[in-house]
Amino acid sequence: MNIGLTLILYILVAAELFILLLDMTVSLIARFCFHKKFTTWFKYGLLALVLPVLAICSGATHGINSYRIKKVSIPSRAIPQSFDGYRIVQISDMHLHSFRTAGTEDTGLIRISKEIKSRGRFVDMVQGSEPKRTKALEKIVAAVDSLHPDMIAVTGDLVTFLPSEIDGFESILSELHAQDGVWSVLGNHDFSTYSQYANSSDSLVGQLCLRQSQLGWTILRNEGINIVRGTDSIGLAGVDNISVNPRFVSKGVLSDAVRNLNAECFNILLSHDPSHWEAEVLPKTSIDLMLAGHTHGMQLGIFGFTPSRFLYKQDHGLYKSDKEFEYNGNPRYLYVNTGLGQTLLPMRIGLRPEITLITLKSCPERSE
């Protein structure tokens, strides 16, 4: 059985057993402490057993096909006045393999109940290989362009296994446009380390970089550039994936990426793994804003809590450095995007695909 489907079944069984145990506990407390009938409380508690089923079905349909736009402001005295209001749209962890699965019409629970018996699209959602969710991707690209970005930042994991995942999506992805271009970096999956062709990773990475350039994107591989507005500029650098976790490939060279940046300017770093921020970026550079992805928030959000918090100190959203890491009195920031695609489990529960609009704010006074 496919590993994704197996995990779904394990999660569903565990959730049902937990709810059943909780139901029995509450019913017993009601019976002995409040003199309520055990059977009455237990019967109504059994209705809660449908919640995990509904959550999984919704997460595997609506949860992966909708998106949210998060708006974030970054104030800093290091931002020149000519860049005040500069708009950066960040997208991350597209994992195009996950867009080669369920169709955009698969937004209801009826389809699952009708087709699961014949191993229809519910299973295809896990192991499909055709570019089926094109409409969902088209909506995402249209939403990005509608934000009129000055720059688009793609922070890694465009693919899950191989560059061929781009097949059929070229015309859609090439519609991403920004005044100062689309800039991207490589994440851990982009090195094809999870495919059977991992031993030819260098060749596959070369193919992926070429295909991104054919989309009109510019990939930053341990290098930096300056974006100019009149006599002012801000720096932009990008590194190949760097992680403190030895399970993930680390190919980046931060010193090369920041070599040509002016430390007195406002500088932005694209680096896929958020663990890189505290491990190297804060102590060794003057980078003002790092944009990352990688965690997906584990594709599960419960009232703002994500289980990825157990693995990453900075797992999703905006973070500001402690005063000891400020540069010239300016705070430094990290933003972790929860991604657009999925890995392993083909669902998102309470944590929809994310598009982030980051607006730079020139701040004449010290930011608190």
Tab-separated table of C-alpha atoms in Angstrom:
chain	number	residue	atom	x	y	z
A	1	MET	CA	0.000	0.000	0.000
A	2	ASN	CA	1.209	3.534	-0.723
A	3	ILE	CA	2.997	5.011	2.285
A	4	GLY	CA	0.891	8.178	2.202
A	5	LEU	CA	-2.372	6.252	2.303
A	6	THR	CA	-0.995	4.000	5.030
A	7	LEU	CA	-0.137	7.018	7.181
A	8	ILE	CA	-3.603	8.464	6.633
A	9	LEU	CA	-5.166	5.229	7.881
A	10	TYR	CA	-2.855	5.125	10.920
A	11	ILE	CA	-3.662	8.748	11.768
A	12	LEU	CA	-7.378	8.151	11.351
A	13	VAL	CA	-7.354	5.044	13.566
A	14	ALA	CA	-5.267	6.818	16.236
A	15	ALA	CA	-7.607	9.824	16.211
A	16	GLU	CA	-10.685	7.620	16.492
A	17	LEU	CA	-9.216	5.628	19.400
A	18	PHE	CA	-8.240	8.833	21.199
A	19	ILE	CA	-11.745	10.280	20.826
A	20	LEU	CA	-13.280	7.001	21.981
A	21	LEU	CA	-11.064	6.948	25.084
A	22	LEU	CA	-11.851	10.599	25.804
A	23	ASP	CA	-15.560	9.912	25.378
A	24	MET	CA	-15.452	7.038	27.873
A	25	THR	CA	-13.465	9.121	30.378
A	26	VAL	CA	-15.852	12.088	30.216
A	27	SER	CA	-18.876	9.796	30.433
A	28	LEU	CA	-17.486	8.039	33.521
A	29	ILE	CA	-16.759	11.374	35.202
A	30	ALA	CA	-20.297	12.524	34.427
A	31	ARG	CA	-21.713	9.274	35.795
A	32	PHE	CA	-19.886	9.252	39.133
A	33	CYS	CA	-19.440	12.970	39.799
A	34	PHE	CA	-22.583	14.543	38.377
A	35	HIS	CA	-25.013	11.589	38.495
A	36	LYS	CA	-25.599	11.753	34.756
A	37	LYS	CA	-26.359	8.667	32.682
A	38	PHE	CA	-23.213	7.123	31.239
A	39	THR	CA	-24.974	5.818	28.125
A	40	THR	CA	-26.447	9.231	27.282
A	41	TRP	CA	-23.124	11.030	27.475
A	42	PHE	CA	-21.315	8.229	25.699
A	43	LYS	CA	-23.878	8.104	22.875
A	44	TYR	CA	-23.600	11.794	22.122
A	45	GLY	CA	-19.826	11.606	22.467
A	46	LEU	CA	-19.728	8.999	19.717
A	47	LEU	CA	-20.802	11.703	17.263
A	48	ALA	CA	-17.334	13.204	17.671
A	49	LEU	CA	-15.907	10.149	15.897
A	50	VAL	CA	-16.929	11.671	12.565
A	51	LEU	CA	-14.675	14.681	13.151
A	52	PRO	CA	-11.361	13.022	12.120
A	53	VAL	CA	-13.006	11.632	8.988
A	54	LEU	CA	-14.385	15.039	8.045
A	55	ALA	CA	-11.068	16.744	8.805
A	56	ILE	CA	-9.081	14.335	6.624
A	57	CYS	CA	-11.557	14.468	3.750
A	58	SER	CA	-11.701	18.263	3.875
A	59	GLY	CA	-7.915	18.551	4.150
A	60	ALA	CA	-7.429	16.266	1.138
A	61	THR	CA	-9.826	18.271	-1.036
A	62	HIS	CA	-10.577	21.867	-0.060
A	63	GLY	CA	-7.483	22.131	2.127
A	64	ILE	CA	-5.021	21.640	-0.722
A	65	ASN	CA	-6.940	23.500	-3.432
A	66	SER	CA	-7.550	26.804	-1.650
A	67	TYR	CA	-4.916	29.328	-0.549
A	68	ARG	CA	-4.457	32.214	1.841
A	69	ILE	CA	-2.587	35.488	1.409
A	70	LYS	CA	-0.650	36.611	4.479
A	71	LYS	CA	0.437	40.240	4.647
A	72	VAL	CA	3.529	41.193	6.624
A	73	SER	CA	5.264	44.561	7.109
A	74	ILE	CA	9.003	44.808	7.762
A	75	PRO	CA	10.029	48.164	9.290
A	76	SER	CA	13.698	49.129	9.446
A	77	ARG	CA	15.832	52.251	9.458
A	78	ALA	CA	18.113	50.433	7.002
A	79	ILE	CA	15.440	50.540	4.279
A	80	PRO	CA	16.002	53.560	1.978
A	81	GLN	CA	13.091	55.911	1.438
A	82	SER	CA	13.005	54.965	-2.249
A	83	PHE	CA	12.219	51.376	-1.189
A	84	ASP	CA	9.458	52.368	1.229
A	85	GLY	CA	6.434	50.259	0.271
A	86	TYR	CA	8.538	47.801	-1.752
A	87	ARG	CA	6.444	44.648	-2.257
A	88	ILE	CA	7.965	41.167	-2.112
A	89	VAL	CA	5.742	38.164	-2.730
A	90	GLN	CA	7.169	34.964	-1.296
A	91	ILE	CA	6.049	31.508	-2.355
A	92	SER	CA	7.706	28.302	-1.243
A	93	ASP	CA	7.622	24.498	-1.242
A	94	MET	CA	5.496	24.149	-4.344
A	95	HIS	CA	6.342	20.436	-4.598
A	96	LEU	CA	4.941	20.157	-8.103
A	97	HIS	CA	4.554	16.402	-7.674
A	98	SER	CA	1.636	17.222	-5.375
A	99	PHE	CA	0.012	19.233	-8.183
A	100	ARG	CA	0.147	16.183	-10.442
A	101	THR	CA	-2.548	14.474	-8.421
A	102	ALA	CA	-6.183	15.277	-7.598
A	103	GLY	CA	-8.156	17.453	-9.973
A	104	THR	CA	-9.471	20.896	-9.074
A	105	GLU	CA	-13.016	19.587	-9.319
A	106	ASP	CA	-12.259	17.312	-6.379
A	107	THR	CA	-13.498	19.713	-3.731
A	108	GLY	CA	-16.319	17.708	-2.175
A	109	LEU	CA	-16.690	14.650	-0.016
A	110	ILE	CA	-19.091	12.937	-2.426
A	111	ARG	CA	-16.302	12.187	-4.900
A	112	ILE	CA	-14.277	10.353	-2.267
A	113	SER	CA	-17.169	8.199	-1.090
A	114	LYS	CA	-18.075	7.286	-4.696
A	115	GLU	CA	-14.606	6.430	-5.951
A	116	ILE	CA	-12.671	5.022	-3.026
A	117	LYS	CA	-14.087	1.534	-3.747
A	118	SER	CA	-12.565	1.504	-7.233
A	119	ARG	CA	-9.209	2.989	-6.193
A	120	GLY	CA	-10.173	6.191	-8.001
A	121	ARG	CA	-8.776	9.658	-7.524
A	122	PHE	CA	-8.547	9.345	-3.764
A	123	VAL	CA	-5.632	6.943	-4.238
A	124	ASP	CA	-4.472	8.853	-7.321
A	125	MET	CA	-4.260	11.855	-5.023
A	126	VAL	CA	-1.368	10.064	-3.325
A	127	GLN	CA	0.435	8.447	-6.216
A	128	GLY	CA	-0.765	10.168	-9.414
A	129	SER	CA	1.717	11.390	-12.013
A	130	GLU	CA	-0.314	13.563	-14.374
A	131	PRO	CA	-0.565	17.380	-14.149
A	132	LYS	CA	-4.153	17.413	-12.922
A	133	ARG	CA	-4.409	20.336	-10.493
A	134	THR	CA	-3.620	22.936	-13.133
A	135	LYS	CA	-6.560	25.156	-12.198
A	136	ALA	CA	-5.428	25.326	-8.580
A	137	LEU	CA	-1.937	26.344	-9.714
A	138	GLU	CA	-3.361	28.882	-12.167
A	139	LYS	CA	-5.314	30.515	-9.351
A	140	ILE	CA	-2.185	30.739	-7.209
A	141	VAL	CA	-0.160	32.344	-10.003
A	142	ALA	CA	-2.990	34.778	-10.767
A	143	ALA	CA	-3.220	35.695	-7.078
A	144	VAL	CA	0.536	36.365	-6.926
A	145	ASP	CA	0.434	38.584	-10.014
A	146	SER	CA	-2.620	40.442	-8.686
A	147	LEU	CA	-0.530	41.638	-5.730
A	148	HIS	CA	1.652	43.640	-8.180
A	149	PRO	CA	4.937	42.565	-6.605
A	150	ASP	CA	8.184	44.416	-7.112
A	151	MET	CA	9.928	41.075	-6.573
A	152	ILE	CA	8.875	37.432	-6.320
A	153	ALA	CA	10.936	35.146	-4.075
A	154	VAL	CA	10.662	31.363	-4.460
A	155	THR	CA	12.331	29.811	-1.433
A	156	GLY	CA	12.995	26.262	-2.551
A	157	ASP	CA	11.494	22.824	-3.075
A	158	LEU	CA	9.909	23.574	-6.424
A	159	VAL	CA	9.900	19.804	-6.989
A	160	THR	CA	9.715	16.770	-4.726
A	161	PHE	CA	11.695	14.159	-6.654
A	162	LEU	CA	12.711	15.131	-10.200
A	163	PRO	CA	12.831	18.160	-12.531
A	164	SER	CA	10.332	16.413	-14.803
A	165	GLU	CA	7.612	17.385	-12.335
A	166	ILE	CA	7.603	20.757	-14.124
A	167	ASP	CA	6.289	19.067	-17.291
A	168	GLY	CA	2.916	20.492	-18.240
A	169	PHE	CA	3.168	23.438	-15.842
A	170	GLU	CA	5.632	25.569	-17.835
A	171	SER	CA	3.031	27.895	-19.350
A	172	ILE	CA	1.475	28.519	-15.927
A	173	LEU	CA	4.683	29.140	-13.975
A	174	SER	CA	6.103	31.412	-16.669
A	175	GLU	CA	3.186	33.782	-15.988
A	176	LEU	CA	4.772	34.844	-12.694
A	177	HIS	CA	5.945	38.419	-13.244
A	178	ALA	CA	7.465	41.151	-11.097
A	179	GLN	CA	9.208	44.441	-11.855
A	180	ASP	CA	12.529	43.211	-10.455
A	181	GLY	CA	12.067	39.612	-11.483
A	182	VAL	CA	11.419	36.175	-10.019
A	183	TRP	CA	14.281	34.901	-7.850
A	184	SER	CA	14.619	31.388	-6.491
A	185	VAL	CA	16.888	29.107	-4.467
A	186	LEU	CA	17.248	25.358	-4.095
A	187	GLY	CA	15.698	23.447	-1.203
A	188	ASN	CA	16.573	19.973	0.010
A	189	HIS	CA	14.131	18.244	-2.358
A	190	ASP	CA	15.472	20.160	-5.359
A	191	PHE	CA	18.665	18.093	-5.146
A	192	SER	CA	16.648	14.948	-6.015
A	193	THR	CA	18.045	13.167	-2.972
A	194	TYR	CA	14.711	11.411	-2.425
A	195	SER	CA	14.553	9.759	-5.841
A	196	GLN	CA	16.059	6.566	-7.194
A	197	TYR	CA	18.289	8.764	-9.350
A	198	ALA	CA	20.007	10.404	-6.377
A	199	ASN	CA	23.407	9.238	-7.599
A	200	SER	CA	23.041	11.578	-10.595
A	201	SER	CA	21.967	14.507	-8.433
A	202	ASP	CA	24.377	17.036	-9.974
A	203	SER	CA	22.997	16.408	-13.438
A	204	LEU	CA	19.415	16.662	-12.182
A	205	VAL	CA	20.133	19.914	-10.349
A	206	GLY	CA	21.567	21.316	-13.571
A	207	GLN	CA	18.375	20.332	-15.385
A	208	LEU	CA	16.229	21.961	-12.713
A	209	CYS	CA	18.223	25.203	-12.851
A	210	LEU	CA	17.963	25.268	-16.644
A	211	ARG	CA	14.239	24.704	-16.542
A	212	GLN	CA	13.762	27.499	-14.025
A	213	SER	CA	15.715	29.876	-16.246
A	214	GLN	CA	13.473	28.861	-19.146
A	215	LEU	CA	10.508	29.980	-17.026
A	216	GLY	CA	12.105	33.436	-16.836
A	217	TRP	CA	13.268	32.973	-13.239
A	218	THR	CA	16.741	33.711	-11.889
A	219	ILE	CA	18.175	31.151	-9.516
A	220	LEU	CA	20.650	32.342	-6.878
A	221	ARG	CA	23.229	29.698	-6.062
A	222	ASN	CA	25.412	31.057	-3.266
A	223	GLU	CA	25.504	34.517	-4.783
A	224	GLY	CA	24.158	38.009	-4.226
A	225	ILE	CA	23.031	40.972	-6.325
A	226	ASN	CA	21.919	44.563	-5.744
A	227	ILE	CA	18.537	45.978	-6.658
A	228	VAL	CA	18.729	49.667	-7.490
A	229	ARG	CA	16.237	52.497	-7.198
A	230	GLY	CA	17.859	55.746	-8.257
A	231	THR	CA	20.893	56.205	-6.038
A	232	ASP	CA	19.670	53.696	-3.442
A	233	SER	CA	19.918	49.925	-3.376
A	234	ILE	CA	19.077	46.877	-1.328
A	235	GLY	CA	20.904	43.566	-1.437
A	236	LEU	CA	19.463	40.184	-2.359
A	237	ALA	CA	21.347	36.925	-1.788
A	238	GLY	CA	20.457	33.268	-2.114
A	239	VAL	CA	22.045	30.026	-0.947
A	240	ASP	CA	21.598	26.381	-1.798
A	241	ASN	CA	19.959	24.479	1.039
A	242	ILE	CA	21.726	24.678	4.407
A	243	SER	CA	20.357	22.769	7.398
A	244	VAL	CA	21.515	21.950	10.909
A	245	ASN	CA	19.818	18.562	10.513
A	246	PRO	CA	22.245	16.054	8.943
A	247	ARG	CA	19.318	14.239	7.325
A	248	PHE	CA	18.946	17.138	4.902
A	249	VAL	CA	21.469	17.982	2.207
A	250	SER	CA	23.586	21.094	2.875
A	251	LYS	CA	25.210	22.531	-0.231
A	252	GLY	CA	25.091	26.241	0.505
A	253	VAL	CA	28.049	28.548	1.097
A	254	LEU	CA	26.816	31.617	2.950
A	255	SER	CA	30.109	33.511	2.761
A	256	ASP	CA	29.996	33.371	-1.043
A	257	ALA	CA	26.392	34.542	-1.120
A	258	VAL	CA	26.973	37.687	0.950
A	259	ARG	CA	30.435	38.542	-0.377
A	260	ASN	CA	29.242	41.311	-2.726
A	261	LEU	CA	26.606	42.777	-0.417
A	262	ASN	CA	27.063	46.120	1.338
A	263	ALA	CA	26.605	45.500	5.057
A	264	GLU	CA	25.285	49.049	5.513
A	265	CYS	CA	22.412	48.442	3.082
A	266	PHE	CA	19.201	46.568	3.794
A	267	ASN	CA	19.937	42.978	2.761
A	268	ILE	CA	17.623	40.040	2.108
A	269	LEU	CA	18.614	36.367	2.086
A	270	LEU	CA	16.674	33.529	0.495
A	271	SER	CA	17.508	30.318	2.383
A	272	HIS	CA	15.177	27.345	2.377
A	273	ASP	CA	15.643	25.916	5.882
A	274	PRO	CA	14.749	28.229	8.818
A	275	SER	CA	17.263	26.508	11.108
A	276	HIS	CA	19.951	28.309	9.076
A	277	TRP	CA	18.905	31.669	10.588
A	278	GLU	CA	20.092	31.141	14.159
A	279	ALA	CA	22.855	28.706	13.247
A	280	GLU	CA	24.746	30.922	10.818
A	281	VAL	CA	22.911	33.943	9.451
A	282	LEU	CA	22.472	35.881	12.701
A	283	PRO	CA	25.958	35.321	14.171
A	284	LYS	CA	27.962	35.602	10.938
A	285	THR	CA	26.234	38.180	8.731
A	286	SER	CA	24.368	41.483	8.799
A	287	ILE	CA	21.396	40.104	6.817
A	288	ASP	CA	18.290	42.108	7.763
A	289	LEU	CA	15.603	39.758	6.464
A	290	MET	CA	15.763	36.040	5.727
A	291	LEU	CA	12.959	34.282	3.851
A	292	ALA	CA	12.564	30.525	4.362
A	293	GLY	CA	10.098	27.665	4.000
A	294	HIS	CA	10.697	23.927	4.425
A	295	THR	CA	8.540	23.113	7.477
A	296	HIS	CA	5.055	23.196	5.843
A	297	GLY	CA	3.859	23.633	9.426
A	298	MET	CA	3.565	19.851	9.032
A	299	GLN	CA	0.427	20.701	7.024
A	300	LEU	CA	-1.603	20.870	10.230
A	301	GLY	CA	-2.787	23.966	12.088
A	302	ILE	CA	-4.922	23.995	15.216
A	303	PHE	CA	-5.776	27.527	16.385
A	304	GLY	CA	-2.366	28.794	15.293
A	305	PHE	CA	-0.425	25.822	16.683
A	306	THR	CA	1.516	23.610	14.298
A	307	PRO	CA	3.275	20.364	15.310
A	308	SER	CA	6.382	21.490	13.396
A	309	ARG	CA	7.062	23.669	16.438
A	310	PHE	CA	8.416	20.566	18.163
A	311	LEU	CA	11.125	20.289	15.489
A	312	TYR	CA	11.866	23.922	14.600
A	313	LYS	CA	12.249	26.855	16.941
A	314	GLN	CA	11.051	29.093	14.103
A	315	ASP	CA	8.489	26.974	12.275
A	316	HIS	CA	6.059	29.404	10.623
A	317	GLY	CA	5.356	33.117	10.478
A	318	LEU	CA	7.448	36.180	11.369
A	319	TYR	CA	10.301	36.241	13.890
A	320	LYS	CA	12.478	39.116	15.127
A	321	SER	CA	15.996	38.782	16.476
A	322	ASP	CA	16.994	39.470	20.059
A	323	LYS	CA	18.742	42.765	20.745
A	324	GLU	CA	22.144	41.073	20.855
A	325	PHE	CA	21.851	40.297	17.149
A	326	GLU	CA	20.674	43.719	16.012
A	327	TYR	CA	22.867	45.445	13.434
A	328	ASN	CA	23.380	49.217	13.744
A	329	GLY	CA	20.422	49.254	16.109
A	330	ASN	CA	18.092	47.631	13.596
A	331	PRO	CA	16.212	44.418	14.397
A	332	ARG	CA	16.622	41.520	12.006
A	333	TYR	CA	13.819	39.336	10.768
A	334	LEU	CA	12.990	35.834	9.600
A	335	TYR	CA	9.812	34.879	7.792
A	336	VAL	CA	8.902	31.185	7.395
A	337	ASN	CA	6.335	30.453	4.692
A	338	THR	CA	4.300	27.241	5.136
A	339	GLY	CA	4.335	26.428	1.437
A	340	LEU	CA	1.954	25.707	-1.410
A	341	GLY	CA	2.346	21.971	-1.970
A	342	GLN	CA	2.424	18.812	0.083
A	343	THR	CA	4.782	15.947	0.791
A	344	LEU	CA	4.037	12.498	2.168
A	345	LEU	CA	0.463	13.250	3.270
A	346	PRO	CA	-1.718	14.680	0.454
A	347	MET	CA	-3.675	17.038	2.686
A	348	ARG	CA	-3.620	20.242	4.681
A	349	ILE	CA	-5.792	20.482	7.757
A	350	GLY	CA	-6.277	23.956	9.198
A	351	LEU	CA	-3.233	25.261	7.332
A	352	ARG	CA	-3.977	26.222	3.740
A	353	PRO	CA	-1.333	26.833	1.055
A	354	GLU	CA	0.310	30.200	1.663
A	355	ILE	CA	1.214	33.235	-0.432
A	356	THR	CA	3.050	35.892	1.560
A	357	LEU	CA	3.063	39.599	0.712
A	358	ILE	CA	5.974	41.310	2.471
A	359	THR	CA	6.033	45.098	2.408
A	360	LEU	CA	9.200	46.975	3.344
A	361	LYS	CA	8.714	50.082	5.455
A	362	SER	CA	11.359	52.786	5.733
A	363	CYS	CA	11.410	53.640	9.404
A	364	PRO	CA	13.188	56.881	10.383
A	365	GLU	CA	12.979	56.028	14.067
A	366	ARG	CA	14.153	52.932	15.844
A	367	SER	CA	11.810	49.939	15.359
A	368	GLU	CA	10.524	48.441	18.587
